[in-house]
mmCIF file of C-alpha atoms and ligand atoms in Angstrom:
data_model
loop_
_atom_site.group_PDB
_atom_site.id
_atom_site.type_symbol
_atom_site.label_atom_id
_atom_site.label_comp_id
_atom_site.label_asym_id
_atom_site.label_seq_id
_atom_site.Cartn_x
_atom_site.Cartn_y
_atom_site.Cartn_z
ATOM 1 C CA UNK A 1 -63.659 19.392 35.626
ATOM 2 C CA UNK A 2 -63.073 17.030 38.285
ATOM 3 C CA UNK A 3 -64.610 17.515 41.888
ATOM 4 C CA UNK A 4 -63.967 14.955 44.819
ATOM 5 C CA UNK A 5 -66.468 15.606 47.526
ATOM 6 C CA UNK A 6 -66.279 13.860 50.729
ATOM 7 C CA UNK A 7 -69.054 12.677 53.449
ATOM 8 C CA UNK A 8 -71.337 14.010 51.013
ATOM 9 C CA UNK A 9 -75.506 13.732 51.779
ATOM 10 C CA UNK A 10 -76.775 12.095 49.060
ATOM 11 C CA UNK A 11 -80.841 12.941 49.232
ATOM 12 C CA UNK A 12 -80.748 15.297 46.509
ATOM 13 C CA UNK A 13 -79.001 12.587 44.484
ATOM 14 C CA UNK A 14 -81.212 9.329 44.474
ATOM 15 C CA UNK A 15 -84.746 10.146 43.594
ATOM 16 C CA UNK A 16 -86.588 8.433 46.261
ATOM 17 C CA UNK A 17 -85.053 10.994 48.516
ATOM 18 C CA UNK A 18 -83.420 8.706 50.708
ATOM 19 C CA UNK A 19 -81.447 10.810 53.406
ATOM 20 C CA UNK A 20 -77.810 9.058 53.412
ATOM 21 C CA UNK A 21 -74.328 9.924 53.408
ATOM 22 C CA UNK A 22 -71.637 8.810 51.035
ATOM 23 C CA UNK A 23 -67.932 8.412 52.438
ATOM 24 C CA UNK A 24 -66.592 9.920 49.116
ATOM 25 C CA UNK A 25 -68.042 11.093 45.235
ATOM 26 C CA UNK A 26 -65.842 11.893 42.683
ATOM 27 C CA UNK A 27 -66.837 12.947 38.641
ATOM 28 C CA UNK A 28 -65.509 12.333 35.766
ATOM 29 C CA UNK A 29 -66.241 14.288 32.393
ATOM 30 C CA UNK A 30 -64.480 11.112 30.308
ATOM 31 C CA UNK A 31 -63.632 7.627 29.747
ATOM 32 C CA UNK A 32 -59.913 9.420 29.791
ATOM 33 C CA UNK A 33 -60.729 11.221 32.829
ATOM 34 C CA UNK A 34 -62.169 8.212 34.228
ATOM 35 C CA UNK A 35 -59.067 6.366 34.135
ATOM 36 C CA UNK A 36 -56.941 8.313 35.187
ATOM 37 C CA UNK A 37 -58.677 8.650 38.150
ATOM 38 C CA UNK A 38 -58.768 4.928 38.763
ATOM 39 C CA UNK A 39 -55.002 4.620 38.096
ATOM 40 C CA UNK A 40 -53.270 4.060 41.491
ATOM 41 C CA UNK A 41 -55.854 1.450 42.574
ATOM 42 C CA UNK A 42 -56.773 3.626 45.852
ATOM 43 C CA UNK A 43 -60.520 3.702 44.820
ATOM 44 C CA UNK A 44 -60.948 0.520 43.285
ATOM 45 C CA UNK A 45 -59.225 -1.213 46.294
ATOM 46 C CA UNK A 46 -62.246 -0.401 48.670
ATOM 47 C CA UNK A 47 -65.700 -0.350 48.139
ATOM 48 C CA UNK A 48 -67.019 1.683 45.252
ATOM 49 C CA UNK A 49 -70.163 2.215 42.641
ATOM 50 C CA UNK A 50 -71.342 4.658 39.822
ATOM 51 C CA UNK A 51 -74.243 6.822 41.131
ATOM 52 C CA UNK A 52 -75.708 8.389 37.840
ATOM 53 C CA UNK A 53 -79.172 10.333 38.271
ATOM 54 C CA UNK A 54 -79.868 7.788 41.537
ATOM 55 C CA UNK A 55 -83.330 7.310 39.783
ATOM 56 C CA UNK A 56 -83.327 3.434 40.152
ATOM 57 C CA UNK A 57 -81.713 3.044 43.767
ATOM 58 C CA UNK A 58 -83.310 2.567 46.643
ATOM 59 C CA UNK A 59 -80.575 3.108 49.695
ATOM 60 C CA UNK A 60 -80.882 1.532 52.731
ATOM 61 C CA UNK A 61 -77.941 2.539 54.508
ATOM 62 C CA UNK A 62 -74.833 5.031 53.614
ATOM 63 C CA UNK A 63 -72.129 4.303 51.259
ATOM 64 C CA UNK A 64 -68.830 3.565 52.966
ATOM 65 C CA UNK A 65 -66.850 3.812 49.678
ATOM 66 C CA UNK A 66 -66.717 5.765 46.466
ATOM 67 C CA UNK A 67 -69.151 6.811 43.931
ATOM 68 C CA UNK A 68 -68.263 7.682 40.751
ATOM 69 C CA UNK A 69 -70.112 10.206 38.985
ATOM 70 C CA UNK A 70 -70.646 10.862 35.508
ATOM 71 C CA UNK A 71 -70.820 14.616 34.406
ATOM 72 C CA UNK A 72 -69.819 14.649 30.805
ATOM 73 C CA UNK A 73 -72.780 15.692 28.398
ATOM 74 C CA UNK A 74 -72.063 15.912 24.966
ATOM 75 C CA UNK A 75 -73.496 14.775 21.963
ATOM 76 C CA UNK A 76 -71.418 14.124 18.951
ATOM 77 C CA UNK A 77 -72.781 13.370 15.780
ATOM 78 C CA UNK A 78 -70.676 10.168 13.653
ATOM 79 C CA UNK A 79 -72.281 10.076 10.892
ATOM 80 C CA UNK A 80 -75.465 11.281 8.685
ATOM 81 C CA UNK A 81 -77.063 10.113 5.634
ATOM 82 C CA UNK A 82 -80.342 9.661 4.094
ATOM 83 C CA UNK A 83 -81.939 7.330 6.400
ATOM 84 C CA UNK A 84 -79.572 6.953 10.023
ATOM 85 C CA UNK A 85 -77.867 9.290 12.089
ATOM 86 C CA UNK A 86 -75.205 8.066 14.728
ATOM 87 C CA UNK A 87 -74.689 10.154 17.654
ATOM 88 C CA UNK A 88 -72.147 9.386 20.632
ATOM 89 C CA UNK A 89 -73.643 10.385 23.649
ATOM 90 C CA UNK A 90 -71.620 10.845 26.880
ATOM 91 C CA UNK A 91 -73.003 9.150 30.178
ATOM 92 C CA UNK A 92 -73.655 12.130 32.288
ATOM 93 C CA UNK A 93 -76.507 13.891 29.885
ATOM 94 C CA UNK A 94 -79.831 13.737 30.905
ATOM 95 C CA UNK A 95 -81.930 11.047 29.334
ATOM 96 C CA UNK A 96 -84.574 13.151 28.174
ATOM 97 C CA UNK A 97 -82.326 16.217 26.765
ATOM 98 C CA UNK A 98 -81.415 13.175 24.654
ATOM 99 C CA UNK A 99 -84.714 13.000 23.502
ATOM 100 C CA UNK A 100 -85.684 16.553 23.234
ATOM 101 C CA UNK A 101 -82.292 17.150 21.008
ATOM 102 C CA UNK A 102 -83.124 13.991 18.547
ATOM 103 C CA UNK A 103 -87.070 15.249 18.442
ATOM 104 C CA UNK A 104 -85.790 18.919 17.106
ATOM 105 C CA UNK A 105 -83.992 17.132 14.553
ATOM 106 C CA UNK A 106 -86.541 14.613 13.020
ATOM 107 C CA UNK A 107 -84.514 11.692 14.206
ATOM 108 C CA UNK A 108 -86.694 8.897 14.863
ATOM 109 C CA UNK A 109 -86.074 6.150 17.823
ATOM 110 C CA UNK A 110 -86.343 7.809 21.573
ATOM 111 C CA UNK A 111 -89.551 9.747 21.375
ATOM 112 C CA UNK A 112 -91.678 7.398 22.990
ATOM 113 C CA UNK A 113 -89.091 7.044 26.021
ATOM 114 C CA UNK A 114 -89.619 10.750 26.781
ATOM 115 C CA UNK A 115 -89.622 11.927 30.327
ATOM 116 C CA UNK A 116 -88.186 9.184 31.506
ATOM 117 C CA UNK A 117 -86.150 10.352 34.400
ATOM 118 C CA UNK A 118 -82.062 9.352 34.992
ATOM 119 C CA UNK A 119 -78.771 9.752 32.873
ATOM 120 C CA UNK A 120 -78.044 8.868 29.088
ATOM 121 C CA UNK A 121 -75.555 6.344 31.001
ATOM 122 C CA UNK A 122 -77.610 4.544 33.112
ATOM 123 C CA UNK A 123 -80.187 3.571 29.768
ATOM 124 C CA UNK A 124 -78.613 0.354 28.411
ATOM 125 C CA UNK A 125 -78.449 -0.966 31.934
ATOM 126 C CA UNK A 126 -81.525 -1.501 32.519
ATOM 127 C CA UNK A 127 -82.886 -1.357 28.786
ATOM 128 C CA UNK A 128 -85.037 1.204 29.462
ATOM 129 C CA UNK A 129 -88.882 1.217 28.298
ATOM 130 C CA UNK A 130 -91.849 2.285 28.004
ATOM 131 C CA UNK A 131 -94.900 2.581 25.692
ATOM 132 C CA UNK A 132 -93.991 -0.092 23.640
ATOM 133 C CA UNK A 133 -90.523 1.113 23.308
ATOM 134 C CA UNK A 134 -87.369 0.166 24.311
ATOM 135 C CA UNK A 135 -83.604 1.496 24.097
ATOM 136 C CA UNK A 136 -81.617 -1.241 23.230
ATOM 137 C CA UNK A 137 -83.334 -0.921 19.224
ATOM 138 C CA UNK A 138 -81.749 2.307 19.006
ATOM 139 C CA UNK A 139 -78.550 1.668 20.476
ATOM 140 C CA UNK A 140 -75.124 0.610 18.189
ATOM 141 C CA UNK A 141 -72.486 0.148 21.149
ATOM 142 C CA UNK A 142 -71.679 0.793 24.801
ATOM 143 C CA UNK A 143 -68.720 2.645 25.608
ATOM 144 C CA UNK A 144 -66.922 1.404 28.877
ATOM 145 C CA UNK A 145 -64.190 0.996 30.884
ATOM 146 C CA UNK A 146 -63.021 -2.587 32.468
ATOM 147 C CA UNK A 147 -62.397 -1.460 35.617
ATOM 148 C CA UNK A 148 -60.180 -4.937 36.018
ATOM 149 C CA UNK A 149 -57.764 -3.930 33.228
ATOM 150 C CA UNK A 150 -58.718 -0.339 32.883
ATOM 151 C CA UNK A 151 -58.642 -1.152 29.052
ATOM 152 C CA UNK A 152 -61.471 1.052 26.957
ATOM 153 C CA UNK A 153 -63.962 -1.181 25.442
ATOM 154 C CA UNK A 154 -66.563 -0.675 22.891
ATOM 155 C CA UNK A 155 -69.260 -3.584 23.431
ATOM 156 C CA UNK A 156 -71.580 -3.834 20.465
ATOM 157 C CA UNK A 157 -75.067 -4.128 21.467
ATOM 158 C CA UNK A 158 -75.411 -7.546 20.282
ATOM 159 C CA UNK A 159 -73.313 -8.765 23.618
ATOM 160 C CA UNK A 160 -74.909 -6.644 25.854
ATOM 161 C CA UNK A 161 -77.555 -9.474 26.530
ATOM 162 C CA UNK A 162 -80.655 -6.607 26.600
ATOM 163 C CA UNK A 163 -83.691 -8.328 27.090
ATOM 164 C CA UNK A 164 -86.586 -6.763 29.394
ATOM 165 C CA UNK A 165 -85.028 -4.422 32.135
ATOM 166 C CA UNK A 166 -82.175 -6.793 31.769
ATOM 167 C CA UNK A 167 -78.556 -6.325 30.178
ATOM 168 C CA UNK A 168 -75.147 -7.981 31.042
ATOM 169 C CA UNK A 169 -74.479 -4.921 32.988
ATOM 170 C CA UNK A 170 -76.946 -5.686 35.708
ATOM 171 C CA UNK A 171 -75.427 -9.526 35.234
ATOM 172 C CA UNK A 172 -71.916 -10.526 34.658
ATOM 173 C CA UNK A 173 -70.476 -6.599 34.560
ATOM 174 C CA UNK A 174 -72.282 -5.563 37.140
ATOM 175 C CA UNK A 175 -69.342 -4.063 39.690
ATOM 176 C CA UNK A 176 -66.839 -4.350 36.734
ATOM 177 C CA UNK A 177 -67.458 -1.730 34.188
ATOM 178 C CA UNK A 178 -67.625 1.659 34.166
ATOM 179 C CA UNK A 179 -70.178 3.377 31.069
ATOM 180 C CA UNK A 180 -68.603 6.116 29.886
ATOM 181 C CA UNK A 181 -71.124 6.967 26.669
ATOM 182 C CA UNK A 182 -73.890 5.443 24.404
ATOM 183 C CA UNK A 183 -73.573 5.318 20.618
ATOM 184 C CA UNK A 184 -77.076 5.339 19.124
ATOM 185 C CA UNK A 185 -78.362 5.155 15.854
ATOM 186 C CA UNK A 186 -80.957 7.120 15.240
ATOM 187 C CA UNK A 187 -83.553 7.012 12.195
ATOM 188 C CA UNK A 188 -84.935 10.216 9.531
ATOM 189 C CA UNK A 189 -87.557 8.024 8.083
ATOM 190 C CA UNK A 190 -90.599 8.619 10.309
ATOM 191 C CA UNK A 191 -91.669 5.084 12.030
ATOM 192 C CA UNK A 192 -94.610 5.977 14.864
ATOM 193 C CA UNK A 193 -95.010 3.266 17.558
ATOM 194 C CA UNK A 194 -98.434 4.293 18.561
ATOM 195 C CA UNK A 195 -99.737 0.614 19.694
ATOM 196 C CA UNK A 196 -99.296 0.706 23.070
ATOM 197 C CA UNK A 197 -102.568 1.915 26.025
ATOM 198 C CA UNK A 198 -103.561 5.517 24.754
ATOM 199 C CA UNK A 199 -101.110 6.769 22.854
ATOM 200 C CA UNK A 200 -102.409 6.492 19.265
ATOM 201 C CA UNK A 201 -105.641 8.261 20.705
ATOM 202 C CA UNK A 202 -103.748 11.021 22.392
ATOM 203 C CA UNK A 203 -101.314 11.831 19.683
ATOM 204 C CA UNK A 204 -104.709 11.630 17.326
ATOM 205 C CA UNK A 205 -105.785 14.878 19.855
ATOM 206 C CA UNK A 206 -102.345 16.904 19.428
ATOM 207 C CA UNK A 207 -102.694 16.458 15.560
ATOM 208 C CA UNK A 208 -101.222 12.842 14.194
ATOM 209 C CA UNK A 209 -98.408 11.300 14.620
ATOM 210 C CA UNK A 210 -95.749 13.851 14.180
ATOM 211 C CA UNK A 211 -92.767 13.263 16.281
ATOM 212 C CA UNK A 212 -93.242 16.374 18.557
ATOM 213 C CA UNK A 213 -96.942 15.273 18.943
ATOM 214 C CA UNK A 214 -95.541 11.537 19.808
ATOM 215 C CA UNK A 215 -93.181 13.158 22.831
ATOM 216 C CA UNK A 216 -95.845 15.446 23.856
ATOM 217 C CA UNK A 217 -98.658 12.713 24.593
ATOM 218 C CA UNK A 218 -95.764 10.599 25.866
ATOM 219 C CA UNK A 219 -95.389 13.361 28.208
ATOM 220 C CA UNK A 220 -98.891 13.772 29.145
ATOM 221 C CA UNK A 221 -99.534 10.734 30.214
ATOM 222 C CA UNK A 222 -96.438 9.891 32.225
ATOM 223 C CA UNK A 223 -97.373 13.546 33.973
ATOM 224 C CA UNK A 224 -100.946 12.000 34.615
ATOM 225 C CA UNK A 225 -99.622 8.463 36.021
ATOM 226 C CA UNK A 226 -96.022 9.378 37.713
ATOM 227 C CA UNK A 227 -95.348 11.587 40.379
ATOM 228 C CA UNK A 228 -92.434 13.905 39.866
ATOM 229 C CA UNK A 229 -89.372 12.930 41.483
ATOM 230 C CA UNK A 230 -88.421 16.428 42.294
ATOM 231 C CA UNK A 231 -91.988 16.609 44.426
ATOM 232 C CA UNK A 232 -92.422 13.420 45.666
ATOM 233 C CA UNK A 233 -89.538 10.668 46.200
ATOM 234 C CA UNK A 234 -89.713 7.544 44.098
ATOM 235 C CA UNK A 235 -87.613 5.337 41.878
ATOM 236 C CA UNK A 236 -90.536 4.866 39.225
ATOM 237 C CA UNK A 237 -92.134 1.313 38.850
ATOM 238 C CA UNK A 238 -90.685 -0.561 41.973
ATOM 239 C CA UNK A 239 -91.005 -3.998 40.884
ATOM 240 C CA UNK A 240 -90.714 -5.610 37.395
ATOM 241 C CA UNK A 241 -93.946 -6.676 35.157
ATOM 242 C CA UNK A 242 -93.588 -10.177 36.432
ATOM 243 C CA UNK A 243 -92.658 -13.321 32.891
ATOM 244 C CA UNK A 244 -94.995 -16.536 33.615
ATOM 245 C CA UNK A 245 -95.172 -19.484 31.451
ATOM 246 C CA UNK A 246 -98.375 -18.906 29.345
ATOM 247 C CA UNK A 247 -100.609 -21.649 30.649
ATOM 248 C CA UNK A 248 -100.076 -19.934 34.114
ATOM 249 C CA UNK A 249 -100.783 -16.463 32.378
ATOM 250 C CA UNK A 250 -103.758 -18.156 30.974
ATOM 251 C CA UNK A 251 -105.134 -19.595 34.004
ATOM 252 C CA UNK A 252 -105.053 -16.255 35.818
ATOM 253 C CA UNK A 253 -106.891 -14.960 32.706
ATOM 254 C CA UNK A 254 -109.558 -17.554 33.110
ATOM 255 C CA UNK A 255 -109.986 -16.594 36.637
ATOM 256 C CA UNK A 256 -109.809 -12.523 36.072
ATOM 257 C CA UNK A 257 -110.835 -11.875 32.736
ATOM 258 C CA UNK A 258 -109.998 -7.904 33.023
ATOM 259 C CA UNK A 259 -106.430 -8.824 33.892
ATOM 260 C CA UNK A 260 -104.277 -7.460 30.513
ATOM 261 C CA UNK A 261 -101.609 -10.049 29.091
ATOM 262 C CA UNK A 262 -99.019 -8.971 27.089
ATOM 263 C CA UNK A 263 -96.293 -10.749 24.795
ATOM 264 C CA UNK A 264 -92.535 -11.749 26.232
ATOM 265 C CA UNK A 265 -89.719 -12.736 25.046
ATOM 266 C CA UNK A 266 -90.831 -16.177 23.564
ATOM 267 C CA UNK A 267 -94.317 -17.963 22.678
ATOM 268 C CA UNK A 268 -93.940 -19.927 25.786
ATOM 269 C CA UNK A 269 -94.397 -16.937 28.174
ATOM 270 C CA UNK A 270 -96.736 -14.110 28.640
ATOM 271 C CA UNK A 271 -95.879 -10.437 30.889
ATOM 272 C CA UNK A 272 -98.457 -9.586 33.561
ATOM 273 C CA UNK A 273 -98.791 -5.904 34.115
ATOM 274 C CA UNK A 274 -97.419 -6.108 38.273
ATOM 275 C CA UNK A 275 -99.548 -2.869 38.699
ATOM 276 C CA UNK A 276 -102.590 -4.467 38.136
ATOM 277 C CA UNK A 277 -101.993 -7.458 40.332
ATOM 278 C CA UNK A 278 -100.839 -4.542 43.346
ATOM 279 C CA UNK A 279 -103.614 -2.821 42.039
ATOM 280 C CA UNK A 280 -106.171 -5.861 42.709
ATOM 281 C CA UNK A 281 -104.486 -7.196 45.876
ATOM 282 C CA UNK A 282 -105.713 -3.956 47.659
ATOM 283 C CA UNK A 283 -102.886 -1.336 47.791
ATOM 284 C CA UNK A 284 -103.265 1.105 45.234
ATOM 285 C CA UNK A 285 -103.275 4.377 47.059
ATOM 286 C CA UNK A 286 -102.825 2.714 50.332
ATOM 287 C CA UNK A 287 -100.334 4.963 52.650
ATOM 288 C CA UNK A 288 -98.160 4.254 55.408
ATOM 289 C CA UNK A 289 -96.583 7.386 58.379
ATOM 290 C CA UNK A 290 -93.855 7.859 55.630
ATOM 291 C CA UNK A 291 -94.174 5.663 52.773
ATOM 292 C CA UNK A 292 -96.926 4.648 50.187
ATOM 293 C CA UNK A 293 -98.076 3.385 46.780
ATOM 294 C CA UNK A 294 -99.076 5.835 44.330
ATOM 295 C CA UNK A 295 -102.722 6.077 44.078
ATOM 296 C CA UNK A 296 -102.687 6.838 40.222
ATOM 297 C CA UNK A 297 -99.995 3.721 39.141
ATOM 298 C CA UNK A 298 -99.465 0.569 41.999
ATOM 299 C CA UNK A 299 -96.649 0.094 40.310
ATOM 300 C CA UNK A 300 -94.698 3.173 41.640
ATOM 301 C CA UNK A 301 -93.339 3.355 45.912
ATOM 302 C CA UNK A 302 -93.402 7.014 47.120
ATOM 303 C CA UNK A 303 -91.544 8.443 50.083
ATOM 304 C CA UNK A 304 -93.972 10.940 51.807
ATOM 305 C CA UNK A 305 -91.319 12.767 53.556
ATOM 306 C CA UNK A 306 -88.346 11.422 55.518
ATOM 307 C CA UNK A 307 -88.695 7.465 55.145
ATOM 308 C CA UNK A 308 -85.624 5.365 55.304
ATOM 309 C CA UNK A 309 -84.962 2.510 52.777
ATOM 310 C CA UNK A 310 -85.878 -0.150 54.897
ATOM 311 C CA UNK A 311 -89.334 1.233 55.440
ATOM 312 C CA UNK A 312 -89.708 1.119 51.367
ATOM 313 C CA UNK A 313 -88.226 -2.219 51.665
ATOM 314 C CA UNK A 314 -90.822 -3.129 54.557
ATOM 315 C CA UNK A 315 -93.832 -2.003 52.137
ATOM 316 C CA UNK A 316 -92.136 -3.971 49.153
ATOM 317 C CA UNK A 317 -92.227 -7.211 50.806
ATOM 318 C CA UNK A 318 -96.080 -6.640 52.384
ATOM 319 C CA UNK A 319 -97.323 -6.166 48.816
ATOM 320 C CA UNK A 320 -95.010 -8.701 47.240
ATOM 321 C CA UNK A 321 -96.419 -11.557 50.286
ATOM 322 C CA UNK A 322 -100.064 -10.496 49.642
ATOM 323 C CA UNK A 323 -99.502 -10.338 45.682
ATOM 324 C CA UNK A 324 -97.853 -14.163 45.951
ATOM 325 C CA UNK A 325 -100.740 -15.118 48.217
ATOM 326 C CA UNK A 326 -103.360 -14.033 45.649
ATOM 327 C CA UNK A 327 -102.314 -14.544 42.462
ATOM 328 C CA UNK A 328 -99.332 -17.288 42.977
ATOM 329 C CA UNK A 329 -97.369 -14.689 41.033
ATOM 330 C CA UNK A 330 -93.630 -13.671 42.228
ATOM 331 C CA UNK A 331 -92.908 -10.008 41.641
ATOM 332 C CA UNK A 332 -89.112 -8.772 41.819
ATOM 333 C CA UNK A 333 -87.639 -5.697 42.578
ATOM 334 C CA UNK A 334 -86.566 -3.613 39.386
ATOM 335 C CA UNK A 335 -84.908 -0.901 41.439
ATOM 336 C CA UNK A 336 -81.157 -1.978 42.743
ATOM 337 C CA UNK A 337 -80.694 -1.908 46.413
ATOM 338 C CA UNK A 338 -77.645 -0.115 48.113
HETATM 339 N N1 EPU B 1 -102.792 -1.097 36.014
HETATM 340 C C1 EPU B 1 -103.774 -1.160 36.955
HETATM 341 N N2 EPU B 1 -103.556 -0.507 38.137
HETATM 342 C C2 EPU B 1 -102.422 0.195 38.384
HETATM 343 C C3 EPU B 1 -101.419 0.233 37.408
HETATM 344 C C4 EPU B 1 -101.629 -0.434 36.211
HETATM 345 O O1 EPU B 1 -104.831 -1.776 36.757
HETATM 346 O O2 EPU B 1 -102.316 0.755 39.469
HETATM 347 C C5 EPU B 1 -103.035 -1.729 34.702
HETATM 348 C C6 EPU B 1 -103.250 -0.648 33.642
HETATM 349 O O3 EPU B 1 -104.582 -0.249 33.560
HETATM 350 C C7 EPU B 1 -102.800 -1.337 32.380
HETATM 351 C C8 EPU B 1 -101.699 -2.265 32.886
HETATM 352 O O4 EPU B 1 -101.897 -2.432 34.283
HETATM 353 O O5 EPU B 1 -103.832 -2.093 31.820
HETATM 354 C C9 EPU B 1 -100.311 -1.729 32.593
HETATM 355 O O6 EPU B 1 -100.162 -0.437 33.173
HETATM 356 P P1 EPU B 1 -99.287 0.726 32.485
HETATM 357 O O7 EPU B 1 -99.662 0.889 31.066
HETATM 358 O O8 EPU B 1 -99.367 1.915 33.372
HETATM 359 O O9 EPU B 1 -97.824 0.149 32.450
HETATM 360 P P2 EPU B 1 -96.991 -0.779 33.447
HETATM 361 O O10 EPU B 1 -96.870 -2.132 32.858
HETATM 362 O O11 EPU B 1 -97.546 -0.683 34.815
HETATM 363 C C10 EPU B 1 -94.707 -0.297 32.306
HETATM 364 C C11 EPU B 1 -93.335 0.166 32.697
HETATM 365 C C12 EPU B 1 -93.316 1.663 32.932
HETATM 366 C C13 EPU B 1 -93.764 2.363 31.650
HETATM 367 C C14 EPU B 1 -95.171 1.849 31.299
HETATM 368 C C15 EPU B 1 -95.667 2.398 29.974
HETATM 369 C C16 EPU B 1 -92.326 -1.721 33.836
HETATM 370 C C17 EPU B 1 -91.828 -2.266 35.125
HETATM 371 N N3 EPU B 1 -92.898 -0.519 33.892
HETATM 372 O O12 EPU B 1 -95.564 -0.059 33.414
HETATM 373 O O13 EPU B 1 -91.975 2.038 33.199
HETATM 374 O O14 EPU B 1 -93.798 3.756 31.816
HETATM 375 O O15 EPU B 1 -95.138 0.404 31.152
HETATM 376 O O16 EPU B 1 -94.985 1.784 28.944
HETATM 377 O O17 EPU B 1 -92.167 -2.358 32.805
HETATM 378 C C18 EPU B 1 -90.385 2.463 34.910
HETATM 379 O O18 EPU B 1 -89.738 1.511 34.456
HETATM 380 O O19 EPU B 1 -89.981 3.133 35.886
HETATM 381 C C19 EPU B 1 -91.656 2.794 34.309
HETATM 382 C C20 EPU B 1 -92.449 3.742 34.808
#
């Protein structure tokens, strides 16, 4: 069902809890629905977004435009056989019923991605990932609609340019596309990921590496690191684990031997862990009238209760100036700014 709400307060929709006010929302339940809705050009011909579960925005004033709202949440299965199943997933589930739903069924793929908060929609965008894991191996195909032609396309995953919270959806689509639903395939031969911090050791404690063992410890430690967006406001790690070229990753190792290193994209570049460097610079824990960094994960901004986006954006550019002054390491922002 459609609903078109107008001057709407959007705190309970981004996660940091950022007290603004869109001029208009509407939802959609389909790509069909979708364009239809688009049709007569009126929203497309002002300002206008796609607000999913608002877990990676940070807002920093209100929306004077249109927001566009997936709600549709169903799962259909394509196809089954021995080894894959492929499920079509519509944008407006929540990412981790998506995971619960494939961990009933012994389908392989999403478990280590549990808990992580936002929609099934807003995934390939940023490639999601975590504990060694990320979405683009299990996904076939983006569904979308060109918002220029209002033609439906299916883009295979091999153009959707994922690489590390990167896709061509924060690049060359961004502001162009609308996604409507995932495809994923999904795996029944068991394949545990356990490689990454603690996880081999705290599935070990739940009983091996079962798949609902997998999610659980998954689970646990997230719940142990992350605050919970419905207590405390935050968009999850702030900034990005910052790509170096390996002899300046192996310089900084010289200096601080504790400092992890792990593997990018290529042999020519290794991923520092941004926590650690916030971590080391001084501001773990460190808290601010109405704004803060979580003391058990640097990596994470929290809004203590009624900050604005430009005071998160004031404590994002302290820490990034004192990280840049210590290390000689960049950080960027890997929540988008409205
Ligand atoms: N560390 C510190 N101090 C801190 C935080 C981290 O010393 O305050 C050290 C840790 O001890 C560890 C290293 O830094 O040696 C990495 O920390 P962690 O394993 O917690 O992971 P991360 O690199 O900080 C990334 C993702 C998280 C994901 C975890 C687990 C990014 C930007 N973040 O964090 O994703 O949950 O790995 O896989 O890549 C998110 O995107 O919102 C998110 C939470």
């Amino acid at each position: 069902m459609k609903e078109d709400f107008r001057n709407i307060d959007l705190t309970a929709c981004n996660s940091f809890g950022i007290s603004v006010r869109a001029d208009r929302m509407v939802t959609f339940d389909s790509r069909e629905a979708l364009c239809e809705l688009l049709a007569d050009g009126e929203i497309l011909s002002g300002k206008w977004g796609v607000l999913s579960g608002g877990n990676n925005i940070l807002f920093t004033e209100d929306f004077h435009g249109t927001l566009l709202h997936p709600v549709g949440r169903q799962i259909e299965m394509l196809s089954s056989d021995d080894s894959r199943v492929r499920v079509r997933v519509q944008a407006g589930l929540e990412w981790d019923d998506l995971v619960a739903w494939a961990v009933e069924r012994d389908l392989w793929g999403l478990e280590n991605l549990s808990l992580i908060p936002g929609y099934v929609g807003a995934a390939p965008v940023q490639n999601i990932g975590a504990y060694g894991a990320e979405v683009k191996d299990t996904i076939e195909a983006v569904e979308l609609l060109d918002t220029d032609s209002l033609a439906p396309i299916t883009l295979a995953a091999a153009h959707c340019g994922f690489g590390y919270r990167e896709s061509v959806f924060k690049g060359v689509l961004k502001g162009r596309v609308v996604i409507t639903a995932v495809l994923f395939s999904l795996s029944r031969v068991p394949h545990p990921s356990l490689g990454y911090g603690d996880l081999l050791k705290e599935t070990e404690a739940l009983g091996g590496p079962a798949l609902k063992n997998i999610r659980e410890a998954v689970i646990a430690i997230r719940r142990r690191k992350l605050p919970d967006p419905k207590e405390t406001g935050n968009a999850g790690s702030f900034f990005k684990n910052p790509v170096v070229e390996r002899s300046v990753a192996e310089k900084l190792k010289e200096k601080y031997p504790d400092m992890p290193l792990y593997p990018a994209q290529d042999e020519a570049h290794r991923k520092l862990p941004a926590g650690w460097l916030i971590d080391r610079a001084g501001w773990k824990g460190r808290m601010r009238a109405t704004v803060g960094v979580h003391a058990a994960q640097a990596l994470v901004l929290v809004n203590r209760g009624g900050a604005t986006g430009t005071e998160v954006l004031e404590l994002a550019s302290d820490i990034r100036r004192d990280v840049e002054r210590q290390f000689g390491v960049t950080i960027e922002m890997e929540v988008n700014l409205w």
